[in-house]
Amino acid sequence: MKIKNPATGEIIAELDEDRTEEVRAKLQSLRQGQRAWAQISVRKRLACIERFGELVRQNSDELAAILTAETGKPIQQSHNEIIGAQNRIDHLKANAEKWLADETLVDTGATHERISYEPLGVIANISAWNFPYNVGYNVFLYALVAGNAVMYKPSEYAALTGKQFEKYLHLAGIPENVFQCVVGDGKLGQTLLEENFDGYWFTGSYLTGRHIATTIAHKLVPLQLELGGKDPLYVTDDVTDVKQAAINAAEGAFYNNGQSCCAVERIYVSEKIYDEFVAAFTAEVKSYTIGNPLKTDTFIGPMTRKQQVNVLDGQVKDALKNGALLKNGGKAIEGKGNFYEPTVLINCSHAMKVMRDESFGPIIGIQKVASDQEAIALMQDTEYGLTASVFSSNEERALQILREMDTGTVYWNCCDRVSPNVPWSGRKNSGLGTTLSSQGIRAFVQPKSYHLRFS
Ligand code: NDP
């Protein structure tokens, strides 16, 4: 498999793809390894994960360079991701023993009742390229600590990073027959669906997620899907600092080139502050440094996937045809690499694709609203349900709006944020199941109920 640098179009590496025979052999060895791994205490398993974290920290410069080379993520953002994702390890350290421990519910009388939490077995983790550390750690670190073995299939656009995970997990003491990274494209993902894993954790698009759900339904094993979003942000008329709200909203829309599952994908602004907000937002976007992702001051690098450029072009053309106005950008940047101008469309409406379909790139639509009721109706007018955000100086007003949102996560005066302390879950077409938090730990075990009669 050829690995291309999306900033230059150059081939930077070639990897041997795993075929069905290799997947089967690796799965068989993972089955054996998992049985021994499950016998080790949670504390010892955690110690390996902590060592992995230390190794990643020590090698973060090299790892950031690899991530930037294969995905085009600006180097500062690669560093931020690698260091930021360590909070998953801190979370496991603080909580895993508590949530994986046996529980005694009744220990008096003739019949005692207890629960033990047993690992699922061998997990297939089919992952995405946009934040491989964050979304990878949410699954494979939590699965390993809970006593499972993992076959990790990174996206073909983040395969070098996947191989680094494997290298450092093994160096940290995770046995080779407990974690394996397999390399290949969507066809390899399909192979994993055809084999018998004890659970499937997927991060990626709605269409692939739906395909996975239908393909493996007959296996009756746990399935979790972390899918896309069309996340709204609403700026009310009472924000104290319109400029700051615009800066924060722009960062939520354009960080990682808009290629975040919880990126701000559409913005609604009260008509009372609309012009001021649009001016501040556009000025902020115009100030972004675009170009070589290896430079530390670059904020907008290339898109990871070339084909997404056509999706963005289609959304821009459709919006302009339906009455939107272009305030910045609007087209691909000519030359080497998959660069697209950061694009701001205003006077948008839900007749436009840019307000309905996931963009997953550096483009944003802004729409004027007359009331909170109108904003709520528009925010809710979506097939997705990942996150929703309100910027307002009034907490109660914001909470009232956020309670109406059919999303797994809501934000007040912030956006595009994930924390290991609270559950990460999507509703509707944004997914199924939960990662992170105590629930994300328990997701990787199955309860066994004990009824123990003493008389
Ligand atoms: P895809 O659905 O295209 O790919 C995701 C993974 O599935 C990749 O490893 C891919 O392999 C693999 N795959 C492709 N076809 C199949 C198949 N038939 N069977 C099994 N596996 C297959 O998603 P993207 O790469 O485009 O990722 C971006 C999407 O992920 C966005 O929609 C984004 O919102 C979402 N996402 C959601 C997150 C969340 O937490 N909710 C977090 C991050 C991203 P390959 O790439 O090698 O073709």
Short mmCIF file of C-alpha atoms and ligand atoms in Angstrom, two decimals:
data_model
loop_
_atom_site.label_atom_id
_atom_site.label_comp_id
_atom_site.label_asym_id
_atom_site.label_seq_id
_atom_site.Cartn_x
_atom_site.Cartn_y
_atom_site.Cartn_z
CA MET A 1 0.00 0.00 0.00
CA LYS A 2 1.44 3.37 -1.04
CA ILE A 3 1.27 6.17 1.53
CA LYS A 4 0.97 9.65 0.01
CA ASN A 5 1.76 12.99 1.60
CA PRO A 6 -1.40 15.07 0.99
CA ALA A 7 0.60 18.33 1.07
CA THR A 8 2.93 17.36 -1.77
CA GLY A 9 1.36 14.35 -3.47
CA GLU A 10 4.63 12.43 -2.96
CA ILE A 11 4.72 8.74 -2.01
CA ILE A 12 6.40 8.68 1.40
CA ALA A 13 6.21 4.97 2.27
CA GLU A 14 5.02 1.59 1.10
CA LEU A 15 3.53 -0.99 3.45
CA ASP A 16 2.62 -4.63 2.92
CA GLU A 17 -1.14 -5.05 3.06
CA ASP A 18 -2.59 -7.75 5.28
CA ARG A 19 -4.63 -10.33 3.41
CA THR A 20 -7.34 -12.68 4.64
CA GLU A 21 -4.82 -15.43 5.58
CA GLU A 22 -2.84 -13.00 7.74
CA VAL A 23 -5.98 -11.66 9.41
CA ARG A 24 -7.01 -15.22 10.27
CA ALA A 25 -3.60 -16.16 11.65
CA LYS A 26 -3.43 -12.97 13.72
CA LEU A 27 -6.95 -13.47 15.02
CA GLN A 28 -6.08 -16.99 16.12
CA SER A 29 -3.01 -15.80 18.00
CA LEU A 30 -5.00 -12.93 19.58
CA ARG A 31 -7.52 -15.49 20.86
CA GLN A 32 -4.75 -17.34 22.67
CA GLY A 33 -3.10 -14.19 23.96
CA GLN A 34 -6.35 -12.76 25.26
CA ARG A 35 -6.94 -15.67 27.62
CA ALA A 36 -3.61 -15.07 29.37
CA TRP A 37 -4.02 -11.27 29.28
CA ALA A 38 -7.39 -11.52 31.02
CA GLN A 39 -5.74 -13.35 33.95
CA ILE A 40 -3.40 -10.42 34.65
CA SER A 41 -4.60 -7.83 37.18
CA VAL A 42 -6.08 -4.54 35.96
CA ARG A 43 -3.22 -2.76 37.76
CA LYS A 44 -0.58 -4.63 35.75
CA ARG A 45 -2.41 -4.00 32.50
CA LEU A 46 -2.64 -0.31 33.41
CA ALA A 47 1.11 -0.23 34.06
CA CYS A 48 1.71 -1.27 30.43
CA ILE A 49 -0.61 1.47 29.18
CA GLU A 50 1.19 4.03 31.33
CA ARG A 51 4.54 2.92 29.89
CA PHE A 52 3.05 3.25 26.42
CA GLY A 53 2.04 6.83 27.28
CA GLU A 54 5.56 7.63 28.47
CA LEU A 55 7.08 6.23 25.27
CA VAL A 56 4.68 8.24 23.12
CA ARG A 57 5.56 11.39 25.08
CA GLN A 58 9.30 10.74 24.71
CA ASN A 59 8.95 10.21 20.96
CA SER A 60 6.31 12.85 20.32
CA ASP A 61 8.40 14.87 17.84
CA GLU A 62 8.92 11.89 15.58
CA LEU A 63 5.30 10.75 15.96
CA ALA A 64 3.97 14.23 15.17
CA ALA A 65 6.12 14.34 12.01
CA ILE A 66 4.67 10.97 10.90
CA LEU A 67 1.10 12.10 11.58
CA THR A 68 1.63 15.34 9.65
CA ALA A 69 3.33 13.57 6.75
CA GLU A 70 0.48 11.12 6.16
CA THR A 71 -2.59 13.22 7.05
CA GLY A 72 -1.44 16.79 6.37
CA LYS A 73 -2.43 17.87 9.89
CA PRO A 74 -0.50 21.06 10.77
CA ILE A 75 2.45 20.08 12.94
CA GLN A 76 1.35 22.10 15.97
CA GLN A 77 -2.03 20.37 15.86
CA SER A 78 -0.31 16.97 15.57
CA HIS A 79 1.64 17.79 18.75
CA ASN A 80 -1.55 18.99 20.46
CA GLU A 81 -3.34 15.76 19.59
CA ILE A 82 -0.53 13.48 20.73
CA ILE A 83 -0.08 15.24 24.07
CA GLY A 84 -3.82 15.93 24.54
CA ALA A 85 -4.75 12.26 24.04
CA GLN A 86 -2.67 11.33 27.09
CA ASN A 87 -5.65 12.43 29.18
CA ARG A 88 -7.29 9.11 28.26
CA ILE A 89 -4.42 7.35 30.06
CA ASP A 90 -4.86 9.59 33.12
CA HIS A 91 -8.58 8.81 33.07
CA LEU A 92 -7.97 5.06 32.94
CA LYS A 93 -5.37 5.32 35.70
CA ALA A 94 -7.83 7.11 37.96
CA ASN A 95 -10.93 5.02 37.17
CA ALA A 96 -10.34 1.64 35.55
CA GLU A 97 -9.77 -0.39 38.71
CA LYS A 98 -12.93 1.02 40.29
CA TRP A 99 -15.18 0.32 37.30
CA LEU A 100 -13.80 -3.13 36.50
CA ALA A 101 -13.84 -4.45 40.07
CA ASP A 102 -16.25 -7.18 41.20
CA GLU A 103 -19.31 -5.91 43.07
CA THR A 104 -21.13 -7.51 45.96
CA LEU A 105 -24.77 -6.50 46.10
CA VAL A 106 -26.04 -8.86 48.80
CA ASP A 107 -23.72 -10.46 51.36
CA THR A 108 -26.17 -11.42 54.13
CA GLY A 109 -28.78 -14.15 54.36
CA ALA A 110 -28.75 -17.48 52.59
CA THR A 111 -28.12 -16.28 49.04
CA HIS A 112 -25.40 -13.83 48.21
CA GLU A 113 -25.43 -11.84 44.95
CA ARG A 114 -22.37 -10.53 43.13
CA ILE A 115 -21.34 -9.22 39.72
CA SER A 116 -18.03 -9.75 38.00
CA TYR A 117 -17.05 -7.93 34.82
CA GLU A 118 -15.44 -10.16 32.21
CA PRO A 119 -13.72 -9.02 29.04
CA LEU A 120 -15.51 -9.54 25.74
CA GLY A 121 -12.62 -11.33 24.03
CA VAL A 122 -11.01 -10.11 20.79
CA ILE A 123 -12.19 -6.72 19.57
CA ALA A 124 -12.03 -5.44 15.98
CA ASN A 125 -11.26 -1.71 16.03
CA ILE A 126 -11.82 -0.14 12.59
CA SER A 127 -10.69 3.45 12.90
CA ALA A 128 -10.59 6.84 11.17
CA TRP A 129 -7.65 9.03 10.11
CA ASN A 130 -8.71 12.47 11.30
CA PHE A 131 -7.71 12.10 14.98
CA PRO A 132 -6.08 8.66 15.13
CA TYR A 133 -4.70 9.20 18.65
CA ASN A 134 -7.95 10.43 20.16
CA VAL A 135 -10.35 8.03 18.50
CA GLY A 136 -7.88 5.14 18.61
CA TYR A 137 -7.15 5.54 22.33
CA ASN A 138 -10.90 5.79 23.10
CA VAL A 139 -11.19 2.21 21.90
CA PHE A 140 -7.99 0.19 22.04
CA LEU A 141 -6.56 1.50 25.32
CA TYR A 142 -9.89 1.03 27.10
CA ALA A 143 -10.36 -2.43 25.54
CA LEU A 144 -6.86 -3.56 26.55
CA VAL A 145 -7.18 -2.36 30.15
CA ALA A 146 -10.45 -4.29 30.42
CA GLY A 147 -8.63 -7.51 29.46
CA ASN A 148 -9.47 -7.77 25.76
CA ALA A 149 -7.16 -8.37 22.82
CA VAL A 150 -7.45 -5.93 19.90
CA MET A 151 -7.05 -6.10 16.16
CA TYR A 152 -6.63 -2.48 15.11
CA LYS A 153 -7.29 -1.46 11.53
CA PRO A 154 -6.26 2.14 11.02
CA SER A 155 -7.58 4.05 8.04
CA GLU A 156 -5.34 3.70 5.00
CA TYR A 157 -4.68 7.45 5.50
CA ALA A 158 -3.22 6.89 8.98
CA ALA A 159 -1.57 3.50 8.58
CA LEU A 160 1.95 4.66 9.53
CA THR A 161 0.57 6.02 12.79
CA GLY A 162 -1.24 2.72 13.39
CA LYS A 163 2.04 0.87 12.99
CA GLN A 164 3.62 3.21 15.57
CA PHE A 165 0.85 2.36 18.04
CA GLU A 166 1.70 -1.31 17.58
CA LYS A 167 5.43 -0.72 18.00
CA TYR A 168 5.10 1.27 21.22
CA LEU A 169 2.38 -0.91 22.77
CA HIS A 170 4.64 -3.94 22.31
CA LEU A 171 7.66 -2.05 23.66
CA ALA A 172 5.53 -1.09 26.66
CA GLY A 173 4.89 -4.73 27.53
CA ILE A 174 1.61 -5.52 25.77
CA PRO A 175 2.23 -9.00 24.30
CA GLU A 176 2.32 -9.32 20.52
CA ASN A 177 -0.61 -11.71 20.69
CA VAL A 178 -2.75 -9.13 22.52
CA PHE A 179 -2.52 -6.17 20.11
CA GLN A 180 -2.09 -6.35 16.35
CA CYS A 181 -2.34 -3.60 13.75
CA VAL A 182 -3.45 -4.77 10.31
CA VAL A 183 -2.86 -2.61 7.26
CA GLY A 184 -5.10 -2.16 4.26
CA ASP A 185 -7.97 -0.18 2.79
CA GLY A 186 -11.74 -0.64 3.03
CA LYS A 187 -11.50 -4.16 1.60
CA LEU A 188 -9.46 -5.21 4.62
CA GLY A 189 -12.15 -3.65 6.84
CA GLN A 190 -14.66 -5.82 5.00
CA THR A 191 -12.49 -8.90 5.75
CA LEU A 192 -12.68 -8.10 9.45
CA LEU A 193 -16.46 -8.05 9.22
CA GLU A 194 -16.43 -11.54 7.75
CA GLU A 195 -14.29 -13.01 10.57
CA ASN A 196 -15.64 -13.81 14.03
CA PHE A 197 -14.64 -11.09 16.47
CA ASP A 198 -16.28 -10.70 19.88
CA GLY A 199 -17.09 -7.04 19.34
CA TYR A 200 -16.75 -4.34 16.68
CA TRP A 201 -15.82 -0.74 17.43
CA PHE A 202 -15.97 1.54 14.42
CA THR A 203 -15.14 5.22 13.90
CA GLY A 204 -15.96 6.68 10.52
CA SER A 205 -18.73 7.80 8.23
CA TYR A 206 -22.45 7.09 8.58
CA LEU A 207 -22.58 5.10 5.35
CA THR A 208 -19.76 2.72 6.31
CA GLY A 209 -21.16 2.48 9.84
CA ARG A 210 -24.57 1.48 8.54
CA HIS A 211 -22.96 -1.06 6.23
CA ILE A 212 -21.06 -2.56 9.17
CA ALA A 213 -24.18 -2.71 11.35
CA THR A 214 -26.17 -4.57 8.71
CA THR A 215 -23.29 -6.88 7.74
CA ILE A 216 -22.53 -8.11 11.25
CA ALA A 217 -26.08 -8.03 12.66
CA HIS A 218 -26.38 -11.85 12.55
CA LYS A 219 -23.31 -12.29 14.77
CA LEU A 220 -25.13 -10.79 17.79
CA VAL A 221 -21.93 -9.32 19.25
CA PRO A 222 -21.52 -5.83 20.70
CA LEU A 223 -21.18 -3.09 18.10
CA GLN A 224 -20.35 0.57 18.65
CA LEU A 225 -20.40 3.22 15.96
CA GLU A 226 -18.82 6.68 16.32
CA LEU A 227 -20.06 8.42 13.19
CA GLY A 228 -20.26 11.84 11.59
CA GLY A 229 -22.13 14.98 12.50
CA LYS A 230 -23.57 18.24 11.21
CA ASP A 231 -23.02 20.06 14.46
CA PRO A 232 -24.77 23.42 14.93
CA LEU A 233 -23.60 26.46 16.90
CA TYR A 234 -26.02 29.24 17.82
CA VAL A 235 -24.94 32.74 18.87
CA THR A 236 -27.70 34.54 20.78
CA ASP A 237 -28.23 38.31 20.85
CA ASP A 238 -26.94 38.63 24.44
CA VAL A 239 -23.32 37.49 23.98
CA THR A 240 -21.07 39.94 25.80
CA ASP A 241 -18.21 39.78 23.31
CA VAL A 242 -19.32 39.14 19.73
CA LYS A 243 -15.76 39.21 18.41
CA GLN A 244 -14.59 36.55 20.89
CA ALA A 245 -17.61 34.38 20.07
CA ALA A 246 -16.70 34.67 16.37
CA ILE A 247 -13.06 33.70 17.04
CA ASN A 248 -14.11 30.66 19.07
CA ALA A 249 -16.72 29.59 16.53
CA ALA A 250 -14.20 29.91 13.68
CA GLU A 251 -11.71 27.76 15.55
CA GLY A 252 -14.42 25.14 16.10
CA ALA A 253 -15.19 25.16 12.38
CA PHE A 254 -11.66 25.24 10.95
CA TYR A 255 -9.41 23.39 13.44
CA ASN A 256 -7.85 20.36 11.69
CA ASN A 257 -9.20 21.84 8.47
CA GLY A 258 -12.76 21.15 9.62
CA GLN A 259 -12.01 17.41 9.56
CA SER A 260 -13.31 16.72 13.08
CA CYS A 261 -16.38 14.65 13.83
CA CYS A 262 -17.55 17.39 16.22
CA ALA A 263 -16.39 20.36 14.12
CA VAL A 264 -18.83 23.24 14.01
CA GLU A 265 -20.57 22.56 10.67
CA ARG A 266 -23.26 25.29 10.61
CA ILE A 267 -23.74 28.54 12.48
CA TYR A 268 -26.95 30.39 13.39
CA VAL A 269 -26.68 34.01 14.53
CA SER A 270 -29.29 36.30 16.02
CA GLU A 271 -30.28 38.99 13.51
CA LYS A 272 -29.43 41.68 16.11
CA ILE A 273 -25.71 40.89 16.01
CA TYR A 274 -25.48 39.15 12.62
CA ASP A 275 -23.51 41.82 10.72
CA GLU A 276 -21.04 42.34 13.57
CA PHE A 277 -20.54 38.58 13.95
CA VAL A 278 -20.05 37.98 10.21
CA ALA A 279 -17.47 40.80 10.02
CA ALA A 280 -15.49 39.45 13.00
CA PHE A 281 -15.75 35.84 11.81
CA THR A 282 -14.58 36.68 8.29
CA ALA A 283 -11.67 38.78 9.60
CA GLU A 284 -10.59 35.87 11.79
CA VAL A 285 -10.69 33.36 8.93
CA LYS A 286 -8.76 35.73 6.65
CA SER A 287 -6.01 35.85 9.29
CA TYR A 288 -5.35 32.09 9.15
CA THR A 289 -1.98 30.96 7.82
CA ILE A 290 -2.50 28.40 5.06
CA GLY A 291 0.20 26.18 3.59
CA ASN A 292 3.06 23.90 4.54
CA PRO A 293 1.81 21.79 7.47
CA LEU A 294 5.37 21.37 8.74
CA LYS A 295 5.55 25.07 9.69
CA THR A 296 4.56 25.72 13.28
CA ASP A 297 2.43 28.77 12.44
CA THR A 298 0.31 26.98 9.80
CA PHE A 299 -3.32 26.66 10.83
CA ILE A 300 -4.81 25.35 7.58
CA GLY A 301 -2.98 22.49 5.88
CA PRO A 302 -4.09 20.23 3.03
CA MET A 303 -7.22 18.11 3.14
CA THR A 304 -6.28 14.52 3.92
CA ARG A 305 -8.37 12.99 1.13
CA LYS A 306 -8.28 14.41 -2.41
CA GLN A 307 -11.82 13.30 -3.25
CA GLN A 308 -13.29 15.51 -0.49
CA VAL A 309 -12.27 18.58 -2.53
CA ASN A 310 -15.06 17.72 -5.00
CA VAL A 311 -17.60 17.40 -2.16
CA LEU A 312 -16.70 20.89 -0.92
CA ASP A 313 -16.86 22.34 -4.44
CA GLY A 314 -20.31 20.82 -4.87
CA GLN A 315 -21.55 22.32 -1.59
CA VAL A 316 -20.19 25.78 -2.45
CA LYS A 317 -21.75 25.79 -5.93
CA ASP A 318 -25.08 24.56 -4.54
CA ALA A 319 -25.08 27.26 -1.83
CA LEU A 320 -24.28 30.07 -4.28
CA LYS A 321 -26.98 28.85 -6.67
CA ASN A 322 -29.48 28.97 -3.80
CA GLY A 323 -28.67 32.52 -2.72
CA ALA A 324 -25.66 32.34 -0.37
CA LEU A 325 -22.94 34.98 -0.48
CA LEU A 326 -19.25 34.16 -0.40
CA LYS A 327 -17.24 36.09 2.21
CA ASN A 328 -13.99 34.14 1.86
CA GLY A 329 -12.47 31.30 -0.16
CA GLY A 330 -14.72 29.12 -2.30
CA LYS A 331 -12.31 26.99 -4.28
CA ALA A 332 -9.37 24.58 -4.27
CA ILE A 333 -5.91 26.11 -4.26
CA GLU A 334 -4.03 25.30 -7.45
CA GLY A 335 -0.71 23.47 -7.30
CA LYS A 336 0.55 20.42 -5.45
CA GLY A 337 -1.45 18.95 -2.61
CA ASN A 338 -5.12 18.87 -1.63
CA PHE A 339 -5.46 22.46 -0.42
CA TYR A 340 -8.83 24.20 -0.20
CA GLU A 341 -9.38 27.84 0.72
CA PRO A 342 -11.08 28.33 4.11
CA THR A 343 -14.56 29.21 2.94
CA VAL A 344 -17.22 31.36 4.60
CA LEU A 345 -20.75 31.37 3.16
CA ILE A 346 -23.39 33.71 4.59
CA ASN A 347 -27.13 34.24 4.08
CA CYS A 348 -27.45 30.47 4.11
CA SER A 349 -30.66 28.45 4.44
CA HIS A 350 -31.64 24.83 4.85
CA ALA A 351 -32.34 24.67 1.12
CA MET A 352 -28.54 24.36 0.80
CA LYS A 353 -26.45 21.19 1.15
CA VAL A 354 -23.86 23.08 3.20
CA MET A 355 -26.43 23.36 6.01
CA ARG A 356 -27.58 19.73 5.79
CA ASP A 357 -24.78 17.39 4.63
CA GLU A 358 -21.55 16.78 6.53
CA SER A 359 -18.84 18.95 4.90
CA PHE A 360 -15.81 17.56 6.76
CA GLY A 361 -13.59 20.30 5.39
CA PRO A 362 -12.72 24.00 5.72
CA ILE A 363 -16.11 25.43 4.78
CA ILE A 364 -18.91 26.87 6.88
CA GLY A 365 -22.41 28.23 6.31
CA ILE A 366 -23.86 31.03 8.46
CA GLN A 367 -27.61 31.69 8.74
CA LYS A 368 -29.50 34.59 10.35
CA VAL A 369 -32.27 33.78 12.87
CA ALA A 370 -34.99 35.92 14.44
CA SER A 371 -35.61 34.01 17.69
CA ASP A 372 -34.46 31.17 19.93
CA GLN A 373 -37.43 29.12 18.68
CA GLU A 374 -36.30 29.48 15.09
CA ALA A 375 -32.73 28.58 16.07
CA ILE A 376 -33.90 25.47 17.97
CA ALA A 377 -36.00 24.28 15.02
CA LEU A 378 -33.07 24.73 12.60
CA MET A 379 -30.50 23.15 14.91
CA GLN A 380 -32.80 20.15 15.27
CA ASP A 381 -33.43 19.90 11.53
CA THR A 382 -30.79 17.22 10.90
CA GLU A 383 -30.31 13.47 10.59
CA TYR A 384 -27.28 13.72 12.88
CA GLY A 385 -27.01 14.04 16.65
CA LEU A 386 -23.42 14.38 17.81
CA THR A 387 -23.03 17.82 19.45
CA ALA A 388 -24.72 21.24 19.61
CA SER A 389 -23.44 24.52 21.02
CA VAL A 390 -24.92 27.79 22.27
CA PHE A 391 -22.99 31.00 22.91
CA SER A 392 -24.88 33.28 25.30
CA SER A 393 -24.20 35.31 28.44
CA ASN A 394 -27.28 33.74 30.05
CA GLU A 395 -26.68 30.23 31.38
CA GLU A 396 -30.37 29.44 31.95
CA ARG A 397 -31.32 30.60 28.44
CA ALA A 398 -28.54 28.48 26.96
CA LEU A 399 -29.45 25.41 29.02
CA GLN A 400 -33.09 25.71 28.00
CA ILE A 401 -32.05 25.57 24.35
CA LEU A 402 -29.54 22.77 24.92
CA ARG A 403 -32.14 20.61 26.67
CA GLU A 404 -34.08 20.62 23.38
CA MET A 405 -31.15 19.16 21.43
CA ASP A 406 -31.27 15.49 20.45
CA THR A 407 -27.48 15.11 20.63
CA GLY A 408 -25.06 13.12 22.77
CA THR A 409 -23.11 16.23 23.81
CA VAL A 410 -24.01 19.91 24.31
CA TYR A 411 -21.76 22.91 24.87
CA TRP A 412 -22.31 26.33 26.44
CA ASN A 413 -19.82 29.00 25.32
CA CYS A 414 -17.48 26.36 23.93
CA CYS A 415 -17.50 23.80 21.11
CA ASP A 416 -15.51 21.03 19.36
CA ARG A 417 -14.37 19.57 22.67
CA VAL A 418 -14.04 16.00 24.00
CA SER A 419 -13.23 15.02 27.60
CA PRO A 420 -12.57 11.49 28.92
CA ASN A 421 -14.59 12.29 32.07
CA VAL A 422 -17.94 12.39 30.29
CA PRO A 423 -19.52 9.96 27.80
CA TRP A 424 -18.89 10.45 24.09
CA SER A 425 -21.87 9.25 22.10
CA GLY A 426 -23.85 10.12 19.02
CA ARG A 427 -27.59 9.89 18.49
CA LYS A 428 -29.51 9.25 15.26
CA ASN A 429 -27.05 8.93 12.33
CA SER A 430 -24.13 9.98 14.54
CA GLY A 431 -23.79 6.58 16.11
CA LEU A 432 -24.51 3.88 18.58
CA GLY A 433 -22.97 3.28 22.00
CA THR A 434 -20.59 5.22 24.20
CA THR A 435 -16.86 5.64 24.57
CA LEU A 436 -14.99 7.44 27.39
CA SER A 437 -16.25 7.97 30.98
CA SER A 438 -17.16 5.09 33.27
CA GLN A 439 -19.56 3.87 30.56
CA GLY A 440 -16.75 3.72 28.03
CA ILE A 441 -14.81 1.47 30.41
CA ARG A 442 -17.79 -0.79 31.10
CA ALA A 443 -18.49 -1.02 27.35
CA PHE A 444 -15.58 -3.45 27.01
CA VAL A 445 -16.78 -5.96 29.59
CA GLN A 446 -19.82 -8.16 30.07
CA PRO A 447 -21.38 -8.65 33.49
CA LYS A 448 -21.66 -12.10 35.02
CA SER A 449 -24.20 -12.38 37.83
CA TYR A 450 -23.45 -14.76 40.70
CA HIS A 451 -26.23 -16.18 42.91
CA LEU A 452 -24.41 -18.04 45.70
CA ARG A 453 -26.55 -20.06 48.10
CA PHE A 454 -24.88 -20.84 51.42
CA SER A 455 -27.48 -23.09 53.01
P1 NDP B 1 -14.90 5.90 6.45
O1 NDP B 1 -16.21 5.40 6.86
O2 NDP B 1 -14.64 6.11 5.01
O3 NDP B 1 -13.71 4.96 6.97
C1 NDP B 1 -13.56 4.61 8.33
C2 NDP B 1 -12.86 3.27 8.43
O4 NDP B 1 -13.65 2.24 7.84
C3 NDP B 1 -11.52 3.24 7.71
O5 NDP B 1 -10.60 2.46 8.42
C4 NDP B 1 -11.91 2.59 6.39
O6 NDP B 1 -10.81 2.03 5.72
C5 NDP B 1 -12.88 1.54 6.87
N1 NDP B 1 -13.76 0.99 5.85
C6 NDP B 1 -14.09 1.49 4.64
N2 NDP B 1 -14.96 0.66 3.99
C7 NDP B 1 -15.18 -0.39 4.84
C8 NDP B 1 -15.97 -1.59 4.76
N3 NDP B 1 -16.72 -1.89 3.70
N4 NDP B 1 -15.97 -2.43 5.80
C9 NDP B 1 -15.24 -2.17 6.91
N5 NDP B 1 -14.44 -1.07 7.04
C10 NDP B 1 -14.42 -0.19 6.01
O7 NDP B 1 -14.70 7.23 7.26
P2 NDP B 1 -13.65 8.38 7.00
O8 NDP B 1 -12.28 7.83 6.89
O9 NDP B 1 -14.15 9.22 5.93
O10 NDP B 1 -13.71 9.16 8.40
C11 NDP B 1 -14.38 10.34 8.52
C12 NDP B 1 -15.73 10.14 9.16
O11 NDP B 1 -15.54 9.68 10.48
C13 NDP B 1 -16.52 11.41 9.28
O12 NDP B 1 -17.86 11.19 8.94
C14 NDP B 1 -16.37 11.77 10.74
O13 NDP B 1 -17.39 12.59 11.21
C15 NDP B 1 -16.35 10.42 11.37
N6 NDP B 1 -15.74 10.46 12.71
C16 NDP B 1 -16.52 10.32 13.82
C17 NDP B 1 -15.99 10.42 15.10
C18 NDP B 1 -16.85 10.29 16.32
O14 NDP B 1 -16.30 10.16 17.41
N7 NDP B 1 -18.16 10.31 16.22
C19 NDP B 1 -14.56 10.67 15.29
C20 NDP B 1 -13.82 10.80 14.07
C21 NDP B 1 -14.40 10.69 12.83
P3 NDP B 1 -9.92 2.95 4.73
O15 NDP B 1 -9.85 4.32 5.26
O16 NDP B 1 -8.61 2.27 4.76
O17 NDP B 1 -10.62 2.91 3.41
#
